[in-house]
């Protein structure tokens, strides 16, 4: 029996599109990681389907699938650790809130300034945190 390549290819395209939609549309970091996993599984399905269809004697597609699964497991472990650290610090795992965690580069001192003090003001989020702490 010969495998029809269209069936797993169409399924892989559907899985990849659902994963891509999840990455682009979701705000929760956990759902984004799950969507990336869907995309990796679509790639794995293609690798195995083409390996069977081409009747590769080395089974390179299946070997690459095993490497992809190992990389995906490491990615989920590191990704979940980062998401948990962000959740502990910020109280939310929304991807949009991660924009606020980036620090702005320090401005150099103005050489024409007489007192030598920098004119940088604390950010609004730092001021809100200072007011919120007892």
Short mmCIF file of the N, C-alpha and C atoms (twelve columns), coordinates in Angstrom:
data_MODEL
# 
_entry.id   MODEL 
# 
loop_
_atom_site.group_PDB 
_atom_site.id 
_atom_site.type_symbol 
_atom_site.label_atom_id 
_atom_site.label_alt_id 
_atom_site.label_comp_id 
_atom_site.label_asym_id 
_atom_site.label_seq_id 
_atom_site.Cartn_x 
_atom_site.Cartn_y 
_atom_site.Cartn_z 
_atom_site.pdbx_PDB_model_num 
ATOM 1   N N  . UNK A 1   0.838  -1.173 0.000  1 
ATOM 2   C CA . UNK A 1   0.000  0.000  0.000  1 
ATOM 3   C C  . UNK A 1   0.883  1.237  0.000  1 
ATOM 4   N N  . UNK A 2   0.573  2.147  -0.880 1 
ATOM 5   C CA . UNK A 2   1.375  3.362  -1.022 1 
ATOM 6   C C  . UNK A 2   0.667  4.522  -0.326 1 
ATOM 7   N N  . UNK A 3   1.442  5.294  0.411  1 
ATOM 8   C CA . UNK A 3   0.893  6.414  1.169  1 
ATOM 9   C C  . UNK A 3   0.593  7.582  0.240  1 
ATOM 10  N N  . UNK A 4   -0.602 8.116  0.348  1 
ATOM 11  C CA . UNK A 4   -0.924 9.332  -0.378 1 
ATOM 12  C C  . UNK A 4   -0.377 10.498 0.426  1 
ATOM 13  N N  . UNK A 5   0.492  11.267 -0.176 1 
ATOM 14  C CA . UNK A 5   1.186  12.343 0.530  1 
ATOM 15  C C  . UNK A 5   0.273  13.519 0.829  1 
ATOM 16  N N  . UNK A 6   -0.838 13.621 0.109  1 
ATOM 17  C CA . UNK A 6   -1.707 14.788 0.273  1 
ATOM 18  C C  . UNK A 6   -2.363 14.827 1.647  1 
ATOM 19  N N  . UNK A 7   -2.737 13.691 2.200  1 
ATOM 20  C CA . UNK A 7   -3.455 13.677 3.477  1 
ATOM 21  C C  . UNK A 7   -2.605 14.223 4.628  1 
ATOM 22  N N  . UNK A 8   -1.409 13.680 4.864  1 
ATOM 23  C CA . UNK A 8   -0.615 14.264 5.957  1 
ATOM 24  C C  . UNK A 8   -0.139 15.681 5.652  1 
ATOM 25  N N  . UNK A 9   0.058  16.010 4.384  1 
ATOM 26  C CA . UNK A 9   0.497  17.365 4.041  1 
ATOM 27  C C  . UNK A 9   -0.600 18.389 4.338  1 
ATOM 28  N N  . UNK A 10  -1.842 18.052 4.007  1 
ATOM 29  C CA . UNK A 10  -2.958 18.962 4.295  1 
ATOM 30  C C  . UNK A 10  -3.149 19.090 5.812  1 
ATOM 31  N N  . UNK A 11  -3.050 17.985 6.527  1 
ATOM 32  C CA . UNK A 11  -3.167 18.031 7.981  1 
ATOM 33  C C  . UNK A 11  -2.047 18.879 8.591  1 
ATOM 34  N N  . UNK A 12  -0.836 18.754 8.058  1 
ATOM 35  C CA . UNK A 12  0.290  19.545 8.558  1 
ATOM 36  C C  . UNK A 12  0.084  21.029 8.281  1 
ATOM 37  N N  . UNK A 13  -0.451 21.349 7.112  1 
ATOM 38  C CA . UNK A 13  -0.731 22.755 6.794  1 
ATOM 39  C C  . UNK A 13  -1.779 23.315 7.741  1 
ATOM 40  N N  . UNK A 14  -2.819 22.537 8.018  1 
ATOM 41  C CA . UNK A 14  -3.854 22.997 8.948  1 
ATOM 42  C C  . UNK A 14  -3.291 23.195 10.355 1 
ATOM 43  N N  . UNK A 15  -2.485 22.239 10.829 1 
ATOM 44  C CA . UNK A 15  -1.863 22.375 12.145 1 
ATOM 45  C C  . UNK A 15  -0.959 23.604 12.204 1 
ATOM 46  N N  . UNK A 16  -0.173 23.813 11.157 1 
ATOM 47  C CA . UNK A 16  0.741  24.950 11.136 1 
ATOM 48  C C  . UNK A 16  -0.034 26.260 11.127 1 
ATOM 49  N N  . UNK A 17  -1.125 26.320 10.372 1 
ATOM 50  C CA . UNK A 17  -1.924 27.555 10.325 1 
ATOM 51  C C  . UNK A 17  -2.585 27.849 11.667 1 
ATOM 52  N N  . UNK A 18  -3.084 26.814 12.342 1 
ATOM 53  C CA . UNK A 18  -3.670 27.017 13.665 1 
ATOM 54  C C  . UNK A 18  -2.596 27.503 14.648 1 
ATOM 55  N N  . UNK A 19  -1.399 26.921 14.566 1 
ATOM 56  C CA . UNK A 19  -0.305 27.361 15.423 1 
ATOM 57  C C  . UNK A 19  0.128  28.783 15.127 1 
ATOM 58  N N  . UNK A 20  0.192  29.136 13.853 1 
ATOM 59  C CA . UNK A 20  0.576  30.499 13.468 1 
ATOM 60  C C  . UNK A 20  -0.462 31.505 13.949 1 
ATOM 61  N N  . UNK A 21  -1.738 31.159 13.824 1 
ATOM 62  C CA . UNK A 21  -2.788 32.031 14.338 1 
ATOM 63  C C  . UNK A 21  -2.648 32.211 15.851 1 
ATOM 64  N N  . UNK A 22  -2.347 31.128 16.545 1 
ATOM 65  C CA . UNK A 22  -2.182 31.205 17.991 1 
ATOM 66  C C  . UNK A 22  -1.014 32.079 18.403 1 
ATOM 67  N N  . UNK A 23  0.081  32.013 17.655 1 
ATOM 68  C CA . UNK A 23  1.242  32.849 17.978 1 
ATOM 69  C C  . UNK A 23  0.927  34.316 17.734 1 
ATOM 70  N N  . UNK A 24  0.222  34.610 16.654 1 
ATOM 71  C CA . UNK A 24  -0.035 36.002 16.292 1 
ATOM 72  C C  . UNK A 24  -1.196 36.617 17.067 1 
ATOM 73  N N  . UNK A 25  -2.189 35.836 17.469 1 
ATOM 74  C CA . UNK A 25  -3.403 36.400 18.041 1 
ATOM 75  C C  . UNK A 25  -3.483 36.310 19.559 1 
ATOM 76  N N  . UNK A 26  -2.756 35.422 20.180 1 
ATOM 77  C CA . UNK A 26  -2.893 35.211 21.623 1 
ATOM 78  C C  . UNK A 26  -2.025 36.184 22.411 1 
ATOM 79  N N  . UNK A 27  -2.481 36.509 23.601 1 
ATOM 80  C CA . UNK A 27  -1.730 37.395 24.482 1 
ATOM 81  C C  . UNK A 27  -1.120 36.653 25.648 1 
ATOM 82  N N  . UNK A 28  -1.640 35.486 25.963 1 
ATOM 83  C CA . UNK A 28  -1.129 34.694 27.068 1 
ATOM 84  C C  . UNK A 28  0.114  33.941 26.602 1 
ATOM 85  N N  . UNK A 29  1.186  34.031 27.369 1 
ATOM 86  C CA . UNK A 29  2.457  33.423 26.967 1 
ATOM 87  C C  . UNK A 29  2.371  31.904 26.919 1 
ATOM 88  N N  . UNK A 30  1.574  31.301 27.788 1 
ATOM 89  C CA . UNK A 30  1.417  29.842 27.774 1 
ATOM 90  C C  . UNK A 30  0.756  29.395 26.472 1 
ATOM 91  N N  . UNK A 31  -0.261 30.119 26.029 1 
ATOM 92  C CA . UNK A 31  -0.922 29.771 24.772 1 
ATOM 93  C C  . UNK A 31  -0.010 29.990 23.574 1 
ATOM 94  N N  . UNK A 32  0.865  30.981 23.646 1 
ATOM 95  C CA . UNK A 32  1.834  31.196 22.568 1 
ATOM 96  C C  . UNK A 32  2.803  30.014 22.504 1 
ATOM 97  N N  . UNK A 33  3.269  29.538 23.662 1 
ATOM 98  C CA . UNK A 33  4.158  28.370 23.676 1 
ATOM 99  C C  . UNK A 33  3.450  27.123 23.134 1 
ATOM 100 N N  . UNK A 34  2.181  26.951 23.469 1 
ATOM 101 C CA . UNK A 34  1.423  25.814 22.935 1 
ATOM 102 C C  . UNK A 34  1.269  25.926 21.423 1 
ATOM 103 N N  . UNK A 35  1.105  27.135 20.925 1 
ATOM 104 C CA . UNK A 35  0.977  27.337 19.483 1 
ATOM 105 C C  . UNK A 35  2.287  27.034 18.765 1 
ATOM 106 N N  . UNK A 36  3.399  27.384 19.381 1 
ATOM 107 C CA . UNK A 36  4.699  27.046 18.794 1 
ATOM 108 C C  . UNK A 36  4.863  25.530 18.736 1 
ATOM 109 N N  . UNK A 37  4.379  24.836 19.765 1 
ATOM 110 C CA . UNK A 37  4.438  23.377 19.759 1 
ATOM 111 C C  . UNK A 37  3.581  22.783 18.634 1 
ATOM 112 N N  . UNK A 38  2.420  23.377 18.373 1 
ATOM 113 C CA . UNK A 38  1.603  22.919 17.244 1 
ATOM 114 C C  . UNK A 38  2.356  23.076 15.929 1 
ATOM 115 N N  . UNK A 39  3.055  24.197 15.774 1 
ATOM 116 C CA . UNK A 39  3.812  24.421 14.546 1 
ATOM 117 C C  . UNK A 39  4.945  23.403 14.416 1 
ATOM 118 N N  . UNK A 40  5.623  23.098 15.519 1 
ATOM 119 C CA . UNK A 40  6.684  22.091 15.475 1 
ATOM 120 C C  . UNK A 40  6.125  20.704 15.156 1 
ATOM 121 N N  . UNK A 41  4.952  20.395 15.676 1 
ATOM 122 C CA . UNK A 41  4.340  19.098 15.358 1 
ATOM 123 C C  . UNK A 41  3.924  19.006 13.897 1 
ATOM 124 N N  . UNK A 42  3.531  20.128 13.304 1 
ATOM 125 C CA . UNK A 42  3.229  20.113 11.873 1 
ATOM 126 C C  . UNK A 42  4.492  19.819 11.068 1 
ATOM 127 N N  . UNK A 43  5.606  20.396 11.476 1 
ATOM 128 C CA . UNK A 43  6.884  20.112 10.802 1 
ATOM 129 C C  . UNK A 43  7.259  18.649 10.985 1 
ATOM 130 N N  . UNK A 44  7.067  18.113 12.194 1 
ATOM 131 C CA . UNK A 44  7.370  16.699 12.446 1 
ATOM 132 C C  . UNK A 44  6.516  15.779 11.579 1 
ATOM 133 N N  . UNK A 45  5.254  16.120 11.421 1 
ATOM 134 C CA . UNK A 45  4.367  15.321 10.573 1 
ATOM 135 C C  . UNK A 45  4.851  15.319 9.128  1 
ATOM 136 N N  . UNK A 46  5.277  16.472 8.642  1 
ATOM 137 C CA . UNK A 46  5.821  16.543 7.284  1 
ATOM 138 C C  . UNK A 46  7.104  15.730 7.149  1 
ATOM 139 N N  . UNK A 47  7.976  15.816 8.142  1 
ATOM 140 C CA . UNK A 47  9.232  15.058 8.076  1 
ATOM 141 C C  . UNK A 47  8.981  13.560 7.998  1 
ATOM 142 N N  . UNK A 48  8.086  13.066 8.824  1 
ATOM 143 C CA . UNK A 48  7.802  11.627 8.823  1 
ATOM 144 C C  . UNK A 48  7.064  11.218 7.545  1 
ATOM 145 N N  . UNK A 49  6.119  12.043 7.092  1 
ATOM 146 C CA . UNK A 49  5.365  11.699 5.884  1 
ATOM 147 C C  . UNK A 49  6.278  11.651 4.661  1 
ATOM 148 N N  . UNK A 50  7.167  12.631 4.529  1 
ATOM 149 C CA . UNK A 50  8.069  12.602 3.386  1 
ATOM 150 C C  . UNK A 50  9.095  11.493 3.514  1 
ATOM 151 N N  . UNK A 51  9.471  11.130 4.733  1 
ATOM 152 C CA . UNK A 51  10.396 10.018 4.919  1 
ATOM 153 C C  . UNK A 51  9.763  8.709  4.454  1 
ATOM 154 N N  . UNK A 52  8.495  8.511  4.789  1 
ATOM 155 C CA . UNK A 52  7.798  7.294  4.362  1 
ATOM 156 C C  . UNK A 52  7.540  7.335  2.859  1 
ATOM 157 N N  . UNK A 53  7.167  8.489  2.340  1 
ATOM 158 C CA . UNK A 53  6.842  8.604  0.920  1 
ATOM 159 C C  . UNK A 53  8.071  8.387  0.035  1 
ATOM 160 N N  . UNK A 54  9.229  8.911  0.482  1 
ATOM 161 C CA . UNK A 54  10.456 8.747  -0.306 1 
ATOM 162 C C  . UNK A 54  11.133 7.404  -0.067 1 
ATOM 163 N N  . UNK A 55  10.655 6.651  0.926  1 
ATOM 164 C CA . UNK A 55  11.230 5.349  1.286  1 
ATOM 165 C C  . UNK A 55  12.729 5.448  1.518  1 
ATOM 166 N N  . UNK A 56  13.092 6.405  2.361  1 
ATOM 167 C CA . UNK A 56  14.498 6.641  2.687  1 
ATOM 168 C C  . UNK A 56  15.024 5.482  3.530  1 
ATOM 169 N N  . UNK A 57  16.142 4.910  3.110  1 
ATOM 170 C CA . UNK A 57  16.696 3.773  3.847  1 
ATOM 171 C C  . UNK A 57  17.373 4.215  5.143  1 
ATOM 172 N N  . UNK A 58  17.811 5.464  5.209  1 
ATOM 173 C CA . UNK A 58  18.429 5.961  6.437  1 
ATOM 174 C C  . UNK A 58  17.413 6.505  7.436  1 
ATOM 175 N N  . UNK A 59  16.194 6.705  6.987  1 
ATOM 176 C CA . UNK A 59  15.130 7.280  7.819  1 
ATOM 177 C C  . UNK A 59  15.563 8.614  8.423  1 
ATOM 178 N N  . UNK A 60  16.066 9.486  7.566  1 
ATOM 179 C CA . UNK A 60  16.550 10.787 8.011  1 
ATOM 180 C C  . UNK A 60  15.418 11.663 8.536  1 
ATOM 181 N N  . UNK A 61  14.241 11.556 7.946  1 
ATOM 182 C CA . UNK A 61  13.102 12.339 8.414  1 
ATOM 183 C C  . UNK A 61  12.705 11.972 9.839  1 
ATOM 184 N N  . UNK A 62  12.738 10.693 10.135 1 
ATOM 185 C CA . UNK A 62  12.389 10.246 11.482 1 
ATOM 186 C C  . UNK A 62  13.472 10.640 12.483 1 
ATOM 187 N N  . UNK A 63  14.722 10.596 12.058 1 
ATOM 188 C CA . UNK A 63  15.810 11.020 12.941 1 
ATOM 189 C C  . UNK A 63  15.713 12.518 13.229 1 
ATOM 190 N N  . UNK A 64  15.416 13.309 12.206 1 
ATOM 191 C CA . UNK A 64  15.245 14.745 12.424 1 
ATOM 192 C C  . UNK A 64  14.038 15.033 13.312 1 
ATOM 193 N N  . UNK A 65  13.007 14.206 13.207 1 
ATOM 194 C CA . UNK A 65  11.842 14.365 14.069 1 
ATOM 195 C C  . UNK A 65  12.211 14.144 15.527 1 
ATOM 196 N N  . UNK A 66  13.050 13.147 15.797 1 
ATOM 197 C CA . UNK A 66  13.495 12.921 17.179 1 
ATOM 198 C C  . UNK A 66  14.282 14.119 17.710 1 
ATOM 199 N N  . UNK A 67  15.147 14.705 16.878 1 
ATOM 200 C CA . UNK A 67  15.888 15.898 17.302 1 
ATOM 201 C C  . UNK A 67  14.934 17.066 17.544 1 
ATOM 202 N N  . UNK A 68  13.933 17.212 16.693 1 
ATOM 203 C CA . UNK A 68  12.966 18.294 16.858 1 
ATOM 204 C C  . UNK A 68  12.170 18.118 18.140 1 
ATOM 205 N N  . UNK A 69  11.813 16.903 18.480 1 
ATOM 206 C CA . UNK A 69  11.079 16.644 19.728 1 
ATOM 207 C C  . UNK A 69  11.961 16.985 20.929 1 
ATOM 208 N N  . UNK A 70  13.234 16.629 20.871 1 
ATOM 209 C CA . UNK A 70  14.152 16.950 21.974 1 
ATOM 210 C C  . UNK A 70  14.312 18.462 22.125 1 
ATOM 211 N N  . UNK A 71  14.449 19.164 21.017 1 
ATOM 212 C CA . UNK A 71  14.579 20.621 21.068 1 
ATOM 213 C C  . UNK A 71  13.294 21.251 21.585 1 
ATOM 214 N N  . UNK A 72  12.154 20.714 21.182 1 
ATOM 215 C CA . UNK A 72  10.867 21.244 21.651 1 
ATOM 216 C C  . UNK A 72  10.713 21.037 23.153 1 
ATOM 217 N N  . UNK A 73  11.174 19.912 23.674 1 
ATOM 218 C CA . UNK A 73  11.089 19.670 25.117 1 
ATOM 219 C C  . UNK A 73  11.961 20.667 25.878 1 
ATOM 220 N N  . UNK A 74  13.155 20.930 25.364 1 
ATOM 221 C CA . UNK A 74  14.023 21.915 26.008 1 
ATOM 222 C C  . UNK A 74  13.424 23.314 25.916 1 
ATOM 223 N N  . UNK A 75  12.833 23.618 24.780 1 
ATOM 224 C CA . UNK A 75  12.205 24.942 24.594 1 
ATOM 225 C C  . UNK A 75  11.046 25.137 25.554 1 
ATOM 226 N N  . UNK A 76  10.253 24.116 25.762 1 
ATOM 227 C CA . UNK A 76  9.128  24.230 26.692 1 
ATOM 228 C C  . UNK A 76  9.631  24.379 28.117 1 
ATOM 229 N N  . UNK A 77  10.660 23.649 28.484 1 
ATOM 230 C CA . UNK A 77  11.208 23.772 29.837 1 
ATOM 231 C C  . UNK A 77  11.734 25.166 30.117 1 
ATOM 232 N N  . UNK A 78  12.519 25.705 29.200 1 
ATOM 233 C CA . UNK A 78  13.069 27.050 29.370 1 
ATOM 234 C C  . UNK A 78  11.963 28.097 29.253 1 
ATOM 235 N N  . UNK A 79  11.059 27.907 28.305 1 
ATOM 236 C CA . UNK A 79  9.968  28.860 28.120 1 
ATOM 237 C C  . UNK A 79  9.059  28.944 29.335 1 
ATOM 238 N N  . UNK A 80  8.723  27.794 29.923 1 
ATOM 239 C CA . UNK A 80  7.880  27.810 31.114 1 
ATOM 240 C C  . UNK A 80  8.597  28.441 32.302 1 
ATOM 241 N N  . UNK A 81  9.899  28.228 32.407 1 
ATOM 242 C CA . UNK A 81  10.656 28.872 33.488 1 
ATOM 243 C C  . UNK A 81  10.642 30.390 33.331 1 
ATOM 244 N N  . UNK A 82  10.781 30.867 32.116 1 
ATOM 245 C CA . UNK A 82  10.739 32.313 31.870 1 
ATOM 246 C C  . UNK A 82  9.353  32.860 32.153 1 
ATOM 247 N N  . UNK A 83  8.319  32.149 31.708 1 
ATOM 248 C CA . UNK A 83  6.949  32.617 31.938 1 
ATOM 249 C C  . UNK A 83  6.636  32.650 33.434 1 
ATOM 250 N N  . UNK A 84  7.073  31.641 34.186 1 
ATOM 251 C CA . UNK A 84  6.838  31.644 35.630 1 
ATOM 252 C C  . UNK A 84  7.581  32.786 36.316 1 
ATOM 253 N N  . UNK A 85  8.809  33.076 35.883 1 
ATOM 254 C CA . UNK A 85  9.562  34.189 36.463 1 
ATOM 255 C C  . UNK A 85  8.879  35.523 36.160 1 
ATOM 256 N N  . UNK A 86  8.382  35.682 34.942 1 
ATOM 257 C CA . UNK A 86  7.680  36.915 34.578 1 
ATOM 258 C C  . UNK A 86  6.383  37.021 35.378 1 
ATOM 259 N N  . UNK A 87  5.669  35.908 35.548 1 
ATOM 260 C CA . UNK A 87  4.415  35.933 36.294 1 
ATOM 261 C C  . UNK A 87  4.646  36.301 37.759 1 
ATOM 262 N N  . UNK A 88  5.722  35.784 38.337 1 
ATOM 263 C CA . UNK A 88  6.029  36.117 39.737 1 
ATOM 264 C C  . UNK A 88  6.374  37.592 39.896 1 
ATOM 265 N N  . UNK A 89  7.087  38.151 38.925 1 
ATOM 266 C CA . UNK A 89  7.495  39.556 39.019 1 
ATOM 267 C C  . UNK A 89  6.385  40.521 38.638 1 
ATOM 268 N N  . UNK A 90  5.599  40.185 37.629 1 
ATOM 269 C CA . UNK A 90  4.623  41.130 37.087 1 
ATOM 270 C C  . UNK A 90  3.186  40.830 37.497 1 
ATOM 271 N N  . UNK A 91  2.884  39.591 37.883 1 
ATOM 272 C CA . UNK A 91  1.529  39.235 38.243 1 
ATOM 273 C C  . UNK A 91  0.651  38.893 37.053 1 
ATOM 274 N N  . UNK A 92  1.227  38.834 35.864 1 
ATOM 275 C CA . UNK A 92  0.478  38.520 34.654 1 
ATOM 276 C C  . UNK A 92  1.417  37.825 33.673 1 
ATOM 277 N N  . UNK A 93  0.838  36.934 32.878 1 
ATOM 278 C CA . UNK A 93  1.641  36.270 31.859 1 
ATOM 279 C C  . UNK A 93  1.272  36.763 30.462 1 
ATOM 280 N N  . UNK A 94  0.680  37.952 30.381 1 
ATOM 281 C CA . UNK A 94  0.306  38.523 29.086 1 
ATOM 282 C C  . UNK A 94  1.554  38.974 28.339 1 
ATOM 283 N N  . UNK A 95  1.603  38.655 27.057 1 
ATOM 284 C CA . UNK A 95  2.768  38.990 26.243 1 
ATOM 285 C C  . UNK A 95  2.887  40.497 26.055 1 
ATOM 286 N N  . UNK A 96  1.753  41.201 26.015 1 
ATOM 287 C CA . UNK A 96  1.785  42.654 25.835 1 
ATOM 288 C C  . UNK A 96  2.449  43.360 27.008 1 
ATOM 289 N N  . UNK A 97  2.377  42.773 28.211 1 
ATOM 290 C CA . UNK A 97  2.988  43.398 29.376 1 
ATOM 291 C C  . UNK A 97  4.506  43.252 29.377 1 
ATOM 292 N N  . UNK A 98  5.045  42.372 28.568 1 
ATOM 293 C CA . UNK A 98  6.498  42.183 28.531 1 
ATOM 294 C C  . UNK A 98  7.214  43.383 27.926 1 
ATOM 295 N N  . UNK A 99  6.500  44.199 27.182 1 
ATOM 296 C CA . UNK A 99  7.094  45.387 26.600 1 
ATOM 297 C C  . UNK A 99  7.574  46.347 27.683 1 
ATOM 298 N N  . UNK A 100 6.880  46.360 28.811 1 
ATOM 299 C CA . UNK A 100 7.226  47.261 29.904 1 
ATOM 300 C C  . UNK A 100 8.469  46.821 30.660 1 
ATOM 301 N N  . UNK A 101 8.881  45.566 30.511 1 
ATOM 302 C CA . UNK A 101 10.041 45.081 31.251 1 
ATOM 303 C C  . UNK A 101 11.353 45.503 30.619 1 
ATOM 304 N N  . UNK A 102 11.324 45.920 29.373 1 
ATOM 305 C CA . UNK A 102 12.557 46.336 28.704 1 
ATOM 306 C C  . UNK A 102 13.030 47.653 29.301 1 
ATOM 307 N N  . UNK A 103 14.317 47.706 29.617 1 
ATOM 308 C CA . UNK A 103 14.875 48.922 30.184 1 
ATOM 309 C C  . UNK A 103 15.369 49.822 29.072 1 
ATOM 310 N N  . UNK A 104 15.169 51.118 29.254 1 
ATOM 311 C CA . UNK A 104 15.678 52.069 28.272 1 
ATOM 312 C C  . UNK A 104 17.157 52.305 28.556 1 
ATOM 313 N N  . UNK A 105 17.948 52.522 27.513 1 
ATOM 314 C CA . UNK A 105 19.377 52.759 27.737 1 
ATOM 315 C C  . UNK A 105 19.581 54.064 28.491 1 
ATOM 316 N N  . UNK A 106 20.594 54.078 29.366 1 
ATOM 317 C CA . UNK A 106 20.890 55.283 30.137 1 
ATOM 318 C C  . UNK A 106 21.421 56.373 29.220 1 
ATOM 319 N N  . UNK A 107 20.956 57.580 29.486 1 
ATOM 320 C CA . UNK A 107 21.431 58.713 28.690 1 
ATOM 321 C C  . UNK A 107 22.761 59.182 29.242 1 
ATOM 322 N N  . UNK A 108 23.722 59.535 28.384 1 
ATOM 323 C CA . UNK A 108 25.020 60.000 28.882 1 
ATOM 324 C C  . UNK A 108 24.877 61.371 29.536 1 
ATOM 325 N N  . UNK A 109 25.803 61.661 30.426 1 
ATOM 326 C CA . UNK A 109 25.800 62.955 31.102 1 
ATOM 327 C C  . UNK A 109 26.045 64.070 30.100 1 
ATOM 328 N N  . UNK A 110 25.378 65.191 30.306 1 
ATOM 329 C CA . UNK A 110 25.558 66.347 29.445 1 
ATOM 330 C C  . UNK A 110 26.838 67.064 29.865 1 
ATOM 331 N N  . UNK A 111 27.818 67.232 28.971 1 
ATOM 332 C CA . UNK A 111 29.070 67.884 29.374 1 
ATOM 333 C C  . UNK A 111 28.879 69.368 29.708 1 
ATOM 334 N N  . UNK A 112 27.810 69.994 29.206 1 
ATOM 335 C CA . UNK A 112 27.577 71.407 29.479 1 
ATOM 336 C C  . UNK A 112 26.847 71.625 30.803 1 
ATOM 337 N N  . UNK A 113 26.445 70.534 31.465 1 
ATOM 338 C CA . UNK A 113 25.710 70.653 32.716 1 
ATOM 339 C C  . UNK A 113 26.674 71.068 33.826 1 
ATOM 340 N N  . UNK A 114 26.330 72.121 34.586 1 
ATOM 341 C CA . UNK A 114 27.232 72.659 35.593 1 
ATOM 342 C C  . UNK A 114 27.312 71.799 36.838 1 
ATOM 343 N N  . UNK A 115 26.180 71.251 37.290 1 
ATOM 344 C CA . UNK A 115 26.212 70.518 38.550 1 
ATOM 345 C C  . UNK A 115 26.636 69.056 38.377 1 
ATOM 346 N N  . UNK A 116 26.707 68.560 37.157 1 
ATOM 347 C CA . UNK A 116 27.188 67.204 36.899 1 
ATOM 348 C C  . UNK A 116 26.153 66.130 37.194 1 
ATOM 349 N N  . UNK A 117 24.949 66.503 37.622 1 
ATOM 350 C CA . UNK A 117 23.911 65.519 37.914 1 
ATOM 351 C C  . UNK A 117 23.175 65.141 36.630 1 
ATOM 352 N N  . UNK A 118 22.700 63.937 36.602 1 
ATOM 353 C CA . UNK A 118 21.952 63.513 35.420 1 
ATOM 354 C C  . UNK A 118 20.513 63.953 35.573 1 
ATOM 355 N N  . UNK A 119 19.871 64.169 34.464 1 
ATOM 356 C CA . UNK A 119 18.495 64.672 34.466 1 
ATOM 357 C C  . UNK A 119 17.512 63.573 34.122 1 
ATOM 358 N N  . UNK A 120 17.793 62.356 34.537 1 
ATOM 359 C CA . UNK A 120 16.874 61.268 34.226 1 
ATOM 360 C C  . UNK A 120 15.861 61.127 35.342 1 
ATOM 361 N N  . UNK A 121 14.598 60.966 34.966 1 
ATOM 362 C CA . UNK A 121 13.516 60.785 35.931 1 
ATOM 363 C C  . UNK A 121 13.141 59.315 35.966 1 
ATOM 364 N N  . UNK A 122 12.678 58.824 37.113 1 
ATOM 365 C CA . UNK A 122 12.261 57.414 37.159 1 
ATOM 366 C C  . UNK A 122 11.042 57.196 36.278 1 
ATOM 367 N N  . UNK A 123 10.922 56.008 35.768 1 
ATOM 368 C CA . UNK A 123 9.808  55.705 34.880 1 
ATOM 369 C C  . UNK A 123 8.503  55.660 35.674 1 
ATOM 370 N N  . UNK A 124 7.402  55.724 34.954 1 
ATOM 371 C CA . UNK A 124 6.089  55.738 35.599 1 
ATOM 372 C C  . UNK A 124 5.820  54.420 36.315 1 
ATOM 373 N N  . UNK A 125 6.275  53.319 35.768 1 
ATOM 374 C CA . UNK A 125 6.013  52.035 36.413 1 
ATOM 375 C C  . UNK A 125 6.813  51.917 37.703 1 
ATOM 376 N N  . UNK A 126 8.016  52.458 37.738 1 
ATOM 377 C CA . UNK A 126 8.809  52.411 38.968 1 
ATOM 378 C C  . UNK A 126 8.167  53.292 40.037 1 
ATOM 379 N N  . UNK A 127 7.611  54.423 39.641 1 
ATOM 380 C CA . UNK A 127 6.934  55.306 40.590 1 
ATOM 381 C C  . UNK A 127 5.673  54.640 41.123 1 
ATOM 382 N N  . UNK A 128 4.956  53.942 40.272 1 
ATOM 383 C CA . UNK A 128 3.754  53.246 40.734 1 
ATOM 384 C C  . UNK A 128 4.097  52.119 41.692 1 
ATOM 385 N N  . UNK A 129 5.194  51.411 41.430 1 
ATOM 386 C CA . UNK A 129 5.617  50.344 42.325 1 
ATOM 387 C C  . UNK A 129 6.029  50.919 43.682 1 
ATOM 388 N N  . UNK A 130 6.708  52.073 43.665 1 
ATOM 389 C CA . UNK A 130 7.148  52.687 44.914 1 
ATOM 390 C C  . UNK A 130 5.958  53.135 45.745 1 
ATOM 391 N N  . UNK A 131 4.906  53.634 45.098 1 
ATOM 392 C CA . UNK A 131 3.712  54.068 45.817 1 
ATOM 393 C C  . UNK A 131 2.924  52.878 46.344 1 
ATOM 394 N N  . UNK A 132 2.971  51.759 45.632 1 
ATOM 395 C CA . UNK A 132 2.175  50.592 46.008 1 
ATOM 396 C C  . UNK A 132 2.803  49.823 47.174 1 
ATOM 397 N N  . UNK A 133 4.120  49.942 47.361 1 
ATOM 398 C CA . UNK A 133 4.757  49.193 48.442 1 
ATOM 399 C C  . UNK A 133 4.574  49.940 49.754 1 
ATOM 400 N N  . UNK A 134 4.300  49.226 50.848 1 
ATOM 401 C CA . UNK A 134 4.087  49.900 52.131 1 
ATOM 402 C C  . UNK A 134 5.375  50.351 52.772 1 
# 
